[in-house]
Amino acid sequence: MKQTDVIVIGGGPAGLSAALAAHRAGAQTLLIEREPRLGGILKQCIHDGFGLVRFSEALTGPEYADRDIKSFTEAGIEALTTTFVSRIKKTADGFTLTAVNETGVITIAARSLVLATGCRERTARQVFIHGTRPAGIFTAGTAQHYINLLGQMPTKKCVILGSGDIGLIMARRLTLEGATVLGVYEAKPTPSGLTRNIYQCLHDFDIPLHLSKTVTRVYGEERLTAVEVCAVDENMQPISGTREKIACDSLILSVGLIPENELAESLGVALDPRTKGPICNAALMTSVDGVFSCGNALHVNDLVDFVSESGDLAGTFAANYRPKQRSEIALKTDTNFAYLVPQRLDLNDDLKTIVFFRSQQILKKCVVIVKVDEQEVFRKSYSHLRPPEMERLEVDFSNFNLTSNTILSFEMEVN
């Protein structure tokens, strides 16, 4: 049996940062990645805009990944690529992991784990589109893979469902490669992507954005020939008399991302129904002692810079992990918050905490207030908040006299 201190599962930006941080903290570290190459989804993201926070310059996805891969290689950290984790078992001394690759079955023991497994895209069947199963229906990430890595055009004339960032970026990419993007259709009354992508990917290329409209049916046997779109009401129900048939050869889906947490669930890690990721404390440790989560496996981030930041935190804490008694309190929120991460605070940890949150709806001038036992202890003003745009907040809770009975709450006050 192979023995190490920290196992990082996932070789994308979160996993690379976690492995580097654990190594710097003095832990023997092993990274496991199911693909042949490290870098995760960044390998196919050839547009720029990555690294503005972390490196103060605009990089493409491969350029951003290459910086961490280079540091990872120079540090001499061990990586197992094309390796699939089939089982993880909690033991008295830590964890035993079973993995499979071309050499056979491998068993590895470790003191702590970092889950950096990323997220996956929702498919057509997960959004209940009626019709047959013709070729020509792709997730935005799959279409991106075809063009940027395989050099293949998946469409000549397409409709994009969903205004998530990957869909917006692919609307521009497909247009630049000569395809006709007939429109981006979004069931919600507001766009789901970042404002900068709405302007740079749609407005700058005269690609129409249709809000409160969705695809309700697909047509075609061997290949997609058309889609049916329909206006929807505030309850996302189709409005009678608004159906329209649009001829196209492809439907590109950008209908949301889901954190990959099958391994976390197999260990009994508690998940937050709002983020679909693990419930964690400020050290990014989950409900299972010694299991840490970071990046898009924890919650879907807007910027890769924050994915790397969470990997750095998780790797550092995983390297320094020793079993101890927890003394945690919950971070409560009002209904104006879509979610807040971390969800808990361990009073035995460093209480200088980085908090990420999203608003439930679009808000103009508002204030985020932190209360300890109903007494206001911190506030920050915002000119606006939008659900697609994640916010980062640093709060030093060590300034407050917190106990295990403290009620710690986050509220939004709308001006």
mmCIF file of C-alpha atoms in Angstrom:
data_model
loop_
_atom_site.group_PDB
_atom_site.id
_atom_site.type_symbol
_atom_site.label_atom_id
_atom_site.label_comp_id
_atom_site.label_asym_id
_atom_site.label_seq_id
_atom_site.Cartn_x
_atom_site.Cartn_y
_atom_site.Cartn_z
ATOM 1 C CA MET A 1 0.000 0.000 0.000
ATOM 2 C CA LYS A 2 1.271 3.449 -0.962
ATOM 3 C CA GLN A 3 1.433 5.991 1.898
ATOM 4 C CA THR A 4 1.271 9.790 1.708
ATOM 5 C CA ASP A 5 0.128 12.747 3.824
ATOM 6 C CA VAL A 6 -2.335 14.516 1.523
ATOM 7 C CA ILE A 7 -4.202 13.241 -1.528
ATOM 8 C CA VAL A 8 -5.652 15.859 -3.888
ATOM 9 C CA ILE A 9 -8.321 14.533 -6.251
ATOM 10 C CA GLY A 10 -8.579 16.647 -9.394
ATOM 11 C CA GLY A 11 -5.867 18.280 -11.491
ATOM 12 C CA GLY A 12 -7.613 21.484 -12.532
ATOM 13 C CA PRO A 13 -6.794 24.943 -11.152
ATOM 14 C CA ALA A 14 -8.192 24.143 -7.681
ATOM 15 C CA GLY A 15 -6.346 20.827 -7.420
ATOM 16 C CA LEU A 16 -3.053 22.253 -8.677
ATOM 17 C CA SER A 17 -3.226 25.114 -6.174
ATOM 18 C CA ALA A 18 -4.164 22.725 -3.353
ATOM 19 C CA ALA A 19 -1.290 20.357 -4.146
ATOM 20 C CA LEU A 20 1.213 23.213 -4.356
ATOM 21 C CA ALA A 21 -0.011 24.671 -1.051
ATOM 22 C CA ALA A 22 0.116 21.311 0.732
ATOM 23 C CA HIS A 23 3.642 20.739 -0.590
ATOM 24 C CA ARG A 24 4.770 24.196 0.555
ATOM 25 C CA ALA A 25 3.351 23.421 4.008
ATOM 26 C CA GLY A 26 5.657 20.408 4.232
ATOM 27 C CA ALA A 27 3.222 17.588 3.477
ATOM 28 C CA GLN A 28 4.009 14.669 1.190
ATOM 29 C CA THR A 29 1.382 15.197 -1.498
ATOM 30 C CA LEU A 30 -0.111 13.082 -4.258
ATOM 31 C CA LEU A 31 -2.423 14.449 -6.956
ATOM 32 C CA ILE A 32 -4.831 12.167 -8.845
ATOM 33 C CA GLU A 33 -6.343 13.254 -12.188
ATOM 34 C CA ARG A 34 -8.634 11.203 -14.431
ATOM 35 C CA GLU A 35 -7.526 12.936 -17.667
ATOM 36 C CA PRO A 36 -4.130 12.391 -19.352
ATOM 37 C CA ARG A 37 -3.097 16.030 -18.858
ATOM 38 C CA LEU A 38 -3.318 18.431 -15.939
ATOM 39 C CA GLY A 39 -5.136 21.760 -16.230
ATOM 40 C CA GLY A 40 -8.785 20.779 -16.096
ATOM 41 C CA ILE A 41 -11.277 22.746 -18.182
ATOM 42 C CA LEU A 42 -8.720 25.532 -18.707
ATOM 43 C CA LYS A 43 -7.067 23.479 -21.465
ATOM 44 C CA GLN A 44 -9.931 24.302 -23.833
ATOM 45 C CA CYS A 45 -10.625 27.896 -22.705
ATOM 46 C CA ILE A 46 -8.503 29.731 -25.273
ATOM 47 C CA HIS A 47 -10.181 33.118 -24.677
ATOM 48 C CA ASP A 48 -8.453 35.581 -22.379
ATOM 49 C CA GLY A 49 -9.605 37.220 -19.143
ATOM 50 C CA PHE A 50 -8.115 34.693 -16.714
ATOM 51 C CA GLY A 51 -5.706 35.818 -13.992
ATOM 52 C CA LEU A 52 -6.779 39.451 -13.659
ATOM 53 C CA VAL A 53 -7.046 39.147 -9.864
ATOM 54 C CA ARG A 54 -4.255 36.693 -9.183
ATOM 55 C CA PHE A 55 -1.629 37.780 -11.725
ATOM 56 C CA SER A 56 -2.859 41.303 -12.612
ATOM 57 C CA GLU A 57 -2.872 40.445 -16.310
ATOM 58 C CA ALA A 58 -5.244 38.881 -18.816
ATOM 59 C CA LEU A 59 -4.252 35.308 -19.697
ATOM 60 C CA THR A 60 -5.876 32.598 -21.768
ATOM 61 C CA GLY A 61 -6.971 29.461 -19.957
ATOM 62 C CA PRO A 62 -3.990 27.362 -21.129
ATOM 63 C CA GLU A 63 -1.584 30.167 -20.162
ATOM 64 C CA TYR A 64 -3.112 30.380 -16.688
ATOM 65 C CA ALA A 65 -2.959 26.600 -16.209
ATOM 66 C CA ASP A 66 0.589 26.434 -17.536
ATOM 67 C CA ARG A 67 1.873 28.667 -14.742
ATOM 68 C CA ASP A 68 0.602 26.288 -12.061
ATOM 69 C CA ILE A 69 1.631 23.180 -14.014
ATOM 70 C CA LYS A 70 5.156 24.570 -14.330
ATOM 71 C CA SER A 71 5.314 25.292 -10.560
ATOM 72 C CA PHE A 72 3.846 21.851 -9.838
ATOM 73 C CA THR A 73 6.462 20.125 -12.008
ATOM 74 C CA GLU A 74 9.365 22.152 -10.594
ATOM 75 C CA ALA A 75 8.242 21.272 -7.055
ATOM 76 C CA GLY A 76 8.507 17.563 -7.904
ATOM 77 C CA ILE A 77 5.003 16.734 -6.655
ATOM 78 C CA GLU A 78 3.813 13.283 -7.663
ATOM 79 C CA ALA A 79 0.806 13.065 -9.993
ATOM 80 C CA LEU A 80 -1.143 10.044 -11.207
ATOM 81 C CA THR A 81 -2.914 10.931 -14.465
ATOM 82 C CA THR A 82 -5.451 8.824 -16.378
ATOM 83 C CA THR A 83 -6.326 7.481 -12.942
ATOM 84 C CA PHE A 84 -9.854 6.965 -11.644
ATOM 85 C CA VAL A 85 -10.796 6.855 -7.968
ATOM 86 C CA SER A 86 -13.237 4.002 -7.411
ATOM 87 C CA ARG A 87 -13.524 3.983 -3.622
ATOM 88 C CA ILE A 88 -12.548 5.961 -0.528
ATOM 89 C CA LYS A 89 -12.789 4.506 2.968
ATOM 90 C CA LYS A 90 -12.428 6.360 6.285
ATOM 91 C CA THR A 91 -10.006 4.674 8.676
ATOM 92 C CA ALA A 92 -8.760 5.306 12.192
ATOM 93 C CA ASP A 93 -5.598 6.944 10.833
ATOM 94 C CA GLY A 94 -7.136 8.811 7.901
ATOM 95 C CA PHE A 95 -8.312 7.421 4.580
ATOM 96 C CA THR A 96 -7.673 4.500 2.251
ATOM 97 C CA LEU A 97 -8.267 5.197 -1.410
ATOM 98 C CA THR A 98 -8.621 2.689 -4.242
ATOM 99 C CA ALA A 99 -7.791 3.900 -7.755
ATOM 100 C CA VAL A 100 -7.495 2.307 -11.197
ATOM 101 C CA ASN A 101 -5.182 3.134 -14.107
ATOM 102 C CA GLU A 102 -3.240 1.306 -16.844
ATOM 103 C CA THR A 103 -0.981 -0.318 -14.223
ATOM 104 C CA GLY A 104 -3.941 -1.887 -12.431
ATOM 105 C CA VAL A 105 -5.561 -1.310 -9.045
ATOM 106 C CA ILE A 106 -3.724 0.984 -6.618
ATOM 107 C CA THR A 107 -4.353 1.368 -2.883
ATOM 108 C CA ILE A 108 -3.179 4.562 -1.198
ATOM 109 C CA ALA A 109 -3.408 5.692 2.433
ATOM 110 C CA ALA A 110 -3.409 9.352 3.470
ATOM 111 C CA ARG A 111 -3.990 11.493 6.526
ATOM 112 C CA SER A 112 -6.267 13.980 4.707
ATOM 113 C CA LEU A 113 -8.049 14.495 1.393
ATOM 114 C CA VAL A 114 -8.730 17.522 -0.798
ATOM 115 C CA LEU A 115 -11.672 17.129 -3.169
ATOM 116 C CA ALA A 116 -11.063 19.368 -6.186
ATOM 117 C CA THR A 117 -13.290 17.488 -8.607
ATOM 118 C CA GLY A 118 -14.821 20.519 -10.323
ATOM 119 C CA CYS A 119 -18.295 20.589 -11.831
ATOM 120 C CA ARG A 120 -20.253 19.226 -14.786
ATOM 121 C CA GLU A 121 -22.785 20.757 -17.171
ATOM 122 C CA ARG A 122 -26.500 20.071 -17.114
ATOM 123 C CA THR A 123 -27.741 18.204 -20.176
ATOM 124 C CA ALA A 124 -30.887 18.477 -22.318
ATOM 125 C CA ARG A 125 -32.531 15.649 -20.383
ATOM 126 C CA GLN A 126 -31.913 17.422 -17.113
ATOM 127 C CA VAL A 127 -33.922 20.437 -18.300
ATOM 128 C CA PHE A 128 -36.715 18.226 -19.703
ATOM 129 C CA ILE A 129 -36.700 19.236 -23.376
ATOM 130 C CA HIS A 130 -39.208 17.124 -25.307
ATOM 131 C CA GLY A 131 -38.496 15.387 -28.602
ATOM 132 C CA THR A 132 -36.253 12.740 -30.092
ATOM 133 C CA ARG A 133 -32.526 12.177 -29.542
ATOM 134 C CA PRO A 134 -30.961 13.542 -32.745
ATOM 135 C CA ALA A 135 -27.287 14.408 -33.195
ATOM 136 C CA GLY A 136 -26.516 18.092 -32.880
ATOM 137 C CA ILE A 137 -27.379 18.721 -29.226
ATOM 138 C CA PHE A 138 -24.257 19.729 -27.292
ATOM 139 C CA THR A 139 -23.434 21.267 -23.967
ATOM 140 C CA ALA A 140 -21.465 24.491 -24.395
ATOM 141 C CA GLY A 141 -18.382 22.824 -22.940
ATOM 142 C CA THR A 142 -18.606 19.962 -25.429
ATOM 143 C CA ALA A 143 -18.919 22.400 -28.341
ATOM 144 C CA GLN A 144 -15.900 24.267 -26.954
ATOM 145 C CA HIS A 145 -13.950 20.991 -26.787
ATOM 146 C CA TYR A 146 -14.767 20.194 -30.426
ATOM 147 C CA ILE A 147 -13.591 23.573 -31.711
ATOM 148 C CA ASN A 148 -10.666 24.446 -29.465
ATOM 149 C CA LEU A 149 -9.089 21.022 -28.901
ATOM 150 C CA LEU A 150 -10.247 18.863 -31.812
ATOM 151 C CA GLY A 151 -10.426 21.557 -34.492
ATOM 152 C CA GLN A 152 -13.917 20.437 -35.560
ATOM 153 C CA MET A 153 -16.935 22.689 -36.198
ATOM 154 C CA PRO A 154 -20.021 21.210 -34.510
ATOM 155 C CA THR A 155 -22.534 23.504 -36.234
ATOM 156 C CA LYS A 156 -23.257 25.861 -39.102
ATOM 157 C CA LYS A 157 -26.499 27.375 -37.753
ATOM 158 C CA CYS A 158 -27.406 27.024 -34.080
ATOM 159 C CA VAL A 159 -29.565 28.156 -31.201
ATOM 160 C CA ILE A 160 -28.054 28.576 -27.731
ATOM 161 C CA LEU A 161 -30.223 27.801 -24.710
ATOM 162 C CA GLY A 162 -29.155 29.533 -21.507
ATOM 163 C CA SER A 163 -27.140 32.693 -20.962
ATOM 164 C CA GLY A 164 -24.466 31.204 -18.709
ATOM 165 C CA ASP A 165 -20.926 32.428 -19.281
ATOM 166 C CA ILE A 166 -19.768 29.379 -21.260
ATOM 167 C CA GLY A 167 -22.759 29.739 -23.601
ATOM 168 C CA LEU A 168 -22.066 33.447 -24.133
ATOM 169 C CA ILE A 169 -18.395 32.788 -24.840
ATOM 170 C CA MET A 170 -19.329 30.034 -27.293
ATOM 171 C CA ALA A 171 -21.777 32.347 -29.065
ATOM 172 C CA ARG A 172 -18.827 34.593 -29.862
ATOM 173 C CA ARG A 173 -16.462 31.709 -30.644
ATOM 174 C CA LEU A 174 -18.886 30.056 -33.074
ATOM 175 C CA THR A 175 -19.533 33.380 -34.796
ATOM 176 C CA LEU A 176 -15.798 34.003 -35.215
ATOM 177 C CA GLU A 177 -15.439 30.556 -36.803
ATOM 178 C CA GLY A 178 -18.180 31.308 -39.352
ATOM 179 C CA ALA A 179 -21.279 29.752 -37.795
ATOM 180 C CA THR A 180 -24.586 31.607 -37.540
ATOM 181 C CA VAL A 181 -25.863 31.968 -33.989
ATOM 182 C CA LEU A 182 -29.586 32.619 -34.395
ATOM 183 C CA GLY A 183 -30.009 33.743 -30.808
ATOM 184 C CA VAL A 184 -29.422 33.050 -27.128
ATOM 185 C CA TYR A 185 -32.608 32.075 -25.278
ATOM 186 C CA GLU A 186 -32.875 32.500 -21.500
ATOM 187 C CA ALA A 187 -35.878 31.300 -19.477
ATOM 188 C CA LYS A 188 -35.232 33.797 -16.692
ATOM 189 C CA PRO A 189 -36.152 37.481 -17.073
ATOM 190 C CA THR A 190 -32.486 38.468 -16.530
ATOM 191 C CA PRO A 191 -29.226 37.100 -18.017
ATOM 192 C CA SER A 192 -27.311 34.435 -16.098
ATOM 193 C CA GLY A 193 -23.830 35.446 -17.239
ATOM 194 C CA LEU A 194 -21.444 38.192 -16.231
ATOM 195 C CA THR A 195 -22.249 41.665 -17.558
ATOM 196 C CA ARG A 196 -18.905 41.884 -19.362
ATOM 197 C CA ASN A 197 -19.708 38.706 -21.305
ATOM 198 C CA ILE A 198 -23.150 39.989 -22.295
ATOM 199 C CA TYR A 199 -21.505 42.993 -23.932
ATOM 200 C CA GLN A 200 -18.313 41.429 -25.288
ATOM 201 C CA CYS A 201 -19.867 38.202 -26.595
ATOM 202 C CA LEU A 202 -23.381 39.209 -27.674
ATOM 203 C CA HIS A 203 -23.731 42.979 -28.131
ATOM 204 C CA ASP A 204 -20.390 43.356 -29.902
ATOM 205 C CA PHE A 205 -21.369 40.660 -32.425
ATOM 206 C CA ASP A 206 -25.057 41.582 -32.829
ATOM 207 C CA ILE A 207 -26.207 38.236 -31.442
ATOM 208 C CA PRO A 208 -29.781 38.585 -30.102
ATOM 209 C CA LEU A 209 -30.586 37.711 -26.482
ATOM 210 C CA HIS A 210 -34.178 36.600 -25.833
ATOM 211 C CA LEU A 211 -35.191 36.733 -22.167
ATOM 212 C CA SER A 212 -38.153 34.855 -20.655
ATOM 213 C CA LYS A 213 -38.008 32.389 -23.546
ATOM 214 C CA THR A 214 -36.903 28.769 -23.614
ATOM 215 C CA VAL A 215 -36.635 25.749 -25.907
ATOM 216 C CA THR A 216 -39.566 23.397 -25.383
ATOM 217 C CA ARG A 217 -39.020 20.823 -28.146
ATOM 218 C CA VAL A 218 -36.421 19.509 -30.582
ATOM 219 C CA TYR A 219 -37.073 18.110 -34.083
ATOM 220 C CA GLY A 220 -35.118 15.667 -36.197
ATOM 221 C CA GLU A 221 -34.295 11.977 -36.411
ATOM 222 C CA GLU A 222 -30.628 11.434 -37.251
ATOM 223 C CA ARG A 223 -29.693 15.139 -37.030
ATOM 224 C CA LEU A 224 -31.406 18.106 -35.393
ATOM 225 C CA THR A 225 -33.471 20.057 -37.944
ATOM 226 C CA ALA A 226 -35.278 22.603 -35.757
ATOM 227 C CA VAL A 227 -36.183 23.642 -32.233
ATOM 228 C CA GLU A 228 -39.382 25.023 -30.777
ATOM 229 C CA VAL A 229 -39.079 28.091 -28.551
ATOM 230 C CA CYS A 230 -41.748 29.537 -26.336
ATOM 231 C CA ALA A 231 -42.171 32.504 -24.009
ATOM 232 C CA VAL A 232 -42.552 31.626 -20.317
ATOM 233 C CA ASP A 233 -44.277 33.370 -17.419
ATOM 234 C CA GLU A 234 -42.820 34.247 -14.004
ATOM 235 C CA ASN A 235 -43.302 30.594 -12.941
ATOM 236 C CA MET A 236 -41.312 29.349 -15.960
ATOM 237 C CA GLN A 237 -44.478 27.926 -17.524
ATOM 238 C CA PRO A 238 -44.952 28.181 -21.329
ATOM 239 C CA ILE A 239 -47.336 30.916 -22.457
ATOM 240 C CA SER A 240 -50.014 29.727 -24.871
ATOM 241 C CA GLY A 241 -49.809 31.118 -28.388
ATOM 242 C CA THR A 242 -46.108 32.039 -28.246
ATOM 243 C CA ARG A 243 -44.574 28.911 -29.766
ATOM 244 C CA GLU A 244 -42.159 29.406 -32.651
ATOM 245 C CA LYS A 245 -40.263 26.843 -34.744
ATOM 246 C CA ILE A 246 -36.676 27.756 -35.678
ATOM 247 C CA ALA A 247 -34.735 25.789 -38.288
ATOM 248 C CA CYS A 248 -31.168 24.977 -37.155
ATOM 249 C CA ASP A 249 -28.675 22.116 -37.158
ATOM 250 C CA SER A 250 -27.531 22.377 -33.519
ATOM 251 C CA LEU A 251 -28.709 23.285 -30.059
ATOM 252 C CA ILE A 252 -25.992 24.443 -27.637
ATOM 253 C CA LEU A 253 -26.895 24.141 -23.950
ATOM 254 C CA SER A 254 -25.600 26.518 -21.291
ATOM 255 C CA VAL A 255 -28.126 25.706 -18.586
ATOM 256 C CA GLY A 256 -26.041 25.565 -15.446
ATOM 257 C CA LEU A 257 -23.250 23.704 -13.704
ATOM 258 C CA ILE A 258 -23.436 21.074 -10.967
ATOM 259 C CA PRO A 259 -20.520 20.442 -8.558
ATOM 260 C CA GLU A 260 -19.106 16.906 -8.894
ATOM 261 C CA ASN A 261 -19.544 15.415 -5.438
ATOM 262 C CA GLU A 262 -20.162 11.706 -5.871
ATOM 263 C CA LEU A 263 -16.955 10.905 -3.979
ATOM 264 C CA ALA A 264 -17.904 13.332 -1.211
ATOM 265 C CA GLU A 265 -21.320 11.701 -0.875
ATOM 266 C CA SER A 266 -19.739 8.243 -0.699
ATOM 267 C CA LEU A 267 -17.877 9.436 2.406
ATOM 268 C CA GLY A 268 -21.053 10.794 4.003
ATOM 269 C CA VAL A 269 -20.129 14.463 3.478
ATOM 270 C CA ALA A 270 -23.134 16.743 4.094
ATOM 271 C CA LEU A 271 -24.078 18.836 1.047
ATOM 272 C CA ASP A 272 -25.676 22.276 0.937
ATOM 273 C CA PRO A 273 -28.861 22.136 -1.210
ATOM 274 C CA ARG A 274 -28.214 25.724 -2.295
ATOM 275 C CA THR A 275 -24.661 25.288 -3.613
ATOM 276 C CA LYS A 276 -24.888 21.528 -4.350
ATOM 277 C CA GLY A 277 -21.421 21.397 -2.766
ATOM 278 C CA PRO A 278 -20.203 20.348 0.697
ATOM 279 C CA ILE A 279 -21.050 22.285 3.840
ATOM 280 C CA CYS A 280 -17.689 23.491 5.127
ATOM 281 C CA ASN A 281 -16.031 25.725 7.692
ATOM 282 C CA ALA A 282 -13.550 28.567 7.096
ATOM 283 C CA ALA A 283 -10.721 26.020 6.758
ATOM 284 C CA LEU A 284 -12.771 24.475 3.912
ATOM 285 C CA MET A 285 -13.091 21.247 5.900
ATOM 286 C CA THR A 286 -16.331 19.402 5.280
ATOM 287 C CA SER A 287 -18.561 17.669 7.818
ATOM 288 C CA VAL A 288 -16.181 14.674 7.663
ATOM 289 C CA ASP A 289 -12.952 15.312 9.587
ATOM 290 C CA GLY A 290 -9.920 15.397 7.307
ATOM 291 C CA VAL A 291 -11.891 15.919 4.077
ATOM 292 C CA PHE A 292 -11.485 19.350 2.471
ATOM 293 C CA SER A 293 -13.245 20.784 -0.578
ATOM 294 C CA CYS A 294 -12.326 23.618 -2.926
ATOM 295 C CA GLY A 295 -12.966 25.210 -6.304
ATOM 296 C CA ASN A 296 -16.099 24.429 -8.276
ATOM 297 C CA ALA A 297 -16.658 21.213 -6.334
ATOM 298 C CA LEU A 298 -17.414 23.438 -3.327
ATOM 299 C CA HIS A 299 -19.494 26.031 -5.186
ATOM 300 C CA VAL A 300 -19.494 27.288 -8.763
ATOM 301 C CA ASN A 301 -17.187 30.301 -9.061
ATOM 302 C CA ASP A 302 -17.197 33.121 -11.613
ATOM 303 C CA LEU A 303 -13.422 33.584 -11.756
ATOM 304 C CA VAL A 304 -10.659 30.985 -11.837
ATOM 305 C CA ASP A 305 -8.619 33.299 -9.586
ATOM 306 C CA PHE A 306 -11.010 32.513 -6.709
ATOM 307 C CA VAL A 307 -10.938 28.811 -7.574
ATOM 308 C CA SER A 308 -7.151 28.869 -7.124
ATOM 309 C CA GLU A 309 -7.478 30.879 -3.907
ATOM 310 C CA SER A 310 -9.769 28.262 -2.374
ATOM 311 C CA GLY A 311 -7.402 25.488 -3.499
ATOM 312 C CA ASP A 312 -4.540 27.254 -1.769
ATOM 313 C CA LEU A 313 -6.545 27.462 1.461
ATOM 314 C CA ALA A 314 -7.746 23.851 1.332
ATOM 315 C CA GLY A 315 -4.264 22.508 0.582
ATOM 316 C CA THR A 316 -2.671 24.473 3.420
ATOM 317 C CA PHE A 317 -5.258 23.349 5.980
ATOM 318 C CA ALA A 318 -5.166 19.739 4.719
ATOM 319 C CA ALA A 319 -1.375 19.655 5.181
ATOM 320 C CA ASN A 320 -1.681 20.962 8.724
ATOM 321 C CA TYR A 321 -4.689 18.812 9.639
ATOM 322 C CA ARG A 322 -4.599 16.916 12.892
ATOM 323 C CA PRO A 323 -7.697 15.402 14.534
ATOM 324 C CA LYS A 324 -9.223 17.730 17.126
ATOM 325 C CA GLN A 325 -12.500 18.559 18.783
ATOM 326 C CA ARG A 326 -14.635 20.914 16.716
ATOM 327 C CA SER A 327 -16.457 23.908 18.158
ATOM 328 C CA GLU A 328 -18.516 25.196 15.257
ATOM 329 C CA ILE A 329 -21.293 27.720 14.845
ATOM 330 C CA ALA A 330 -23.472 28.252 11.787
ATOM 331 C CA LEU A 331 -23.358 31.359 9.579
ATOM 332 C CA LYS A 332 -27.031 32.201 9.111
ATOM 333 C CA THR A 333 -28.390 34.283 6.207
ATOM 334 C CA ASP A 334 -31.647 36.005 5.386
ATOM 335 C CA THR A 335 -33.685 35.294 2.255
ATOM 336 C CA ASN A 336 -31.838 37.889 0.168
ATOM 337 C CA PHE A 337 -28.844 35.522 0.009
ATOM 338 C CA ALA A 338 -28.849 32.770 -2.608
ATOM 339 C CA TYR A 339 -26.023 31.169 -0.635
ATOM 340 C CA LEU A 340 -23.000 31.906 1.524
ATOM 341 C CA VAL A 341 -19.738 29.913 1.807
ATOM 342 C CA PRO A 342 -18.403 28.854 4.280
ATOM 343 C CA GLN A 343 -21.565 27.853 6.060
ATOM 344 C CA ARG A 344 -19.891 27.247 9.417
ATOM 345 C CA LEU A 345 -17.122 28.704 11.575
ATOM 346 C CA ASP A 346 -14.839 26.636 13.829
ATOM 347 C CA LEU A 347 -13.943 28.721 16.868
ATOM 348 C CA ASN A 348 -10.665 26.782 17.199
ATOM 349 C CA ASP A 349 -9.458 27.985 13.775
ATOM 350 C CA ASP A 350 -8.094 31.300 12.549
ATOM 351 C CA LEU A 351 -11.190 33.520 12.530
ATOM 352 C CA LYS A 352 -9.961 35.808 9.739
ATOM 353 C CA THR A 353 -12.400 34.488 7.193
ATOM 354 C CA ILE A 354 -12.999 34.892 3.451
ATOM 355 C CA VAL A 355 -16.722 34.679 2.695
ATOM 356 C CA PHE A 356 -18.275 34.230 -0.751
ATOM 357 C CA PHE A 357 -21.942 34.907 -1.460
ATOM 358 C CA ARG A 358 -24.531 35.569 -4.151
ATOM 359 C CA SER A 359 -27.721 37.572 -3.887
ATOM 360 C CA GLN A 360 -31.049 35.869 -4.485
ATOM 361 C CA GLN A 361 -32.182 38.587 -6.899
ATOM 362 C CA ILE A 362 -30.977 41.790 -8.540
ATOM 363 C CA LEU A 363 -30.567 44.494 -5.905
ATOM 364 C CA LYS A 364 -29.536 48.086 -6.302
ATOM 365 C CA LYS A 365 -28.049 50.073 -3.424
ATOM 366 C CA CYS A 366 -27.837 47.701 -0.478
ATOM 367 C CA VAL A 367 -25.764 46.905 2.591
ATOM 368 C CA VAL A 368 -24.511 43.540 3.871
ATOM 369 C CA ILE A 369 -24.647 43.515 7.669
ATOM 370 C CA VAL A 370 -23.030 40.990 10.006
ATOM 371 C CA LYS A 371 -24.665 40.575 13.398
ATOM 372 C CA VAL A 372 -23.472 38.793 16.530
ATOM 373 C CA ASP A 373 -26.400 37.950 18.805
ATOM 374 C CA GLU A 374 -28.505 40.552 16.946
ATOM 375 C CA GLN A 375 -25.888 43.275 17.449
ATOM 376 C CA GLU A 376 -24.380 44.765 14.290
ATOM 377 C CA VAL A 377 -20.589 44.298 14.168
ATOM 378 C CA PHE A 378 -19.759 44.792 10.479
ATOM 379 C CA ARG A 379 -21.289 46.340 7.364
ATOM 380 C CA LYS A 380 -20.350 46.848 3.726
ATOM 381 C CA SER A 381 -22.239 48.866 1.095
ATOM 382 C CA TYR A 382 -22.788 47.750 -2.503
ATOM 383 C CA SER A 383 -24.016 49.828 -5.435
ATOM 384 C CA HIS A 384 -25.704 46.733 -6.858
ATOM 385 C CA LEU A 385 -25.783 42.946 -6.495
ATOM 386 C CA ARG A 386 -26.664 40.392 -9.188
ATOM 387 C CA PRO A 387 -27.082 36.606 -8.748
ATOM 388 C CA PRO A 388 -24.621 35.781 -11.587
ATOM 389 C CA GLU A 389 -21.876 37.845 -9.954
ATOM 390 C CA MET A 390 -20.291 36.253 -6.888
ATOM 391 C CA GLU A 391 -19.072 38.574 -4.138
ATOM 392 C CA ARG A 392 -16.001 38.119 -1.946
ATOM 393 C CA LEU A 393 -15.920 39.498 1.588
ATOM 394 C CA GLU A 394 -13.169 39.390 4.240
ATOM 395 C CA VAL A 395 -14.313 39.499 7.875
ATOM 396 C CA ASP A 396 -12.103 39.158 10.956
ATOM 397 C CA PHE A 397 -14.346 37.357 13.420
ATOM 398 C CA SER A 398 -11.558 37.304 16.021
ATOM 399 C CA ASN A 399 -12.582 40.884 16.880
ATOM 400 C CA PHE A 400 -15.844 39.565 18.335
ATOM 401 C CA ASN A 401 -16.385 37.487 21.451
ATOM 402 C CA LEU A 402 -17.794 34.393 19.788
ATOM 403 C CA THR A 403 -18.878 31.352 21.780
ATOM 404 C CA SER A 404 -20.524 28.075 20.858
ATOM 405 C CA ASN A 405 -23.887 29.682 21.712
ATOM 406 C CA THR A 406 -23.350 32.764 19.533
ATOM 407 C CA ILE A 407 -25.898 33.502 16.808
ATOM 408 C CA LEU A 408 -23.895 34.778 13.840
ATOM 409 C CA SER A 409 -26.023 36.141 10.994
ATOM 410 C CA PHE A 410 -25.628 37.871 7.631
ATOM 411 C CA GLU A 411 -28.393 40.197 6.448
ATOM 412 C CA MET A 412 -28.970 42.406 3.411
ATOM 413 C CA GLU A 413 -30.510 45.804 3.947
ATOM 414 C CA VAL A 414 -31.940 47.262 0.747
ATOM 415 C CA ASN A 415 -31.855 51.066 0.526
#
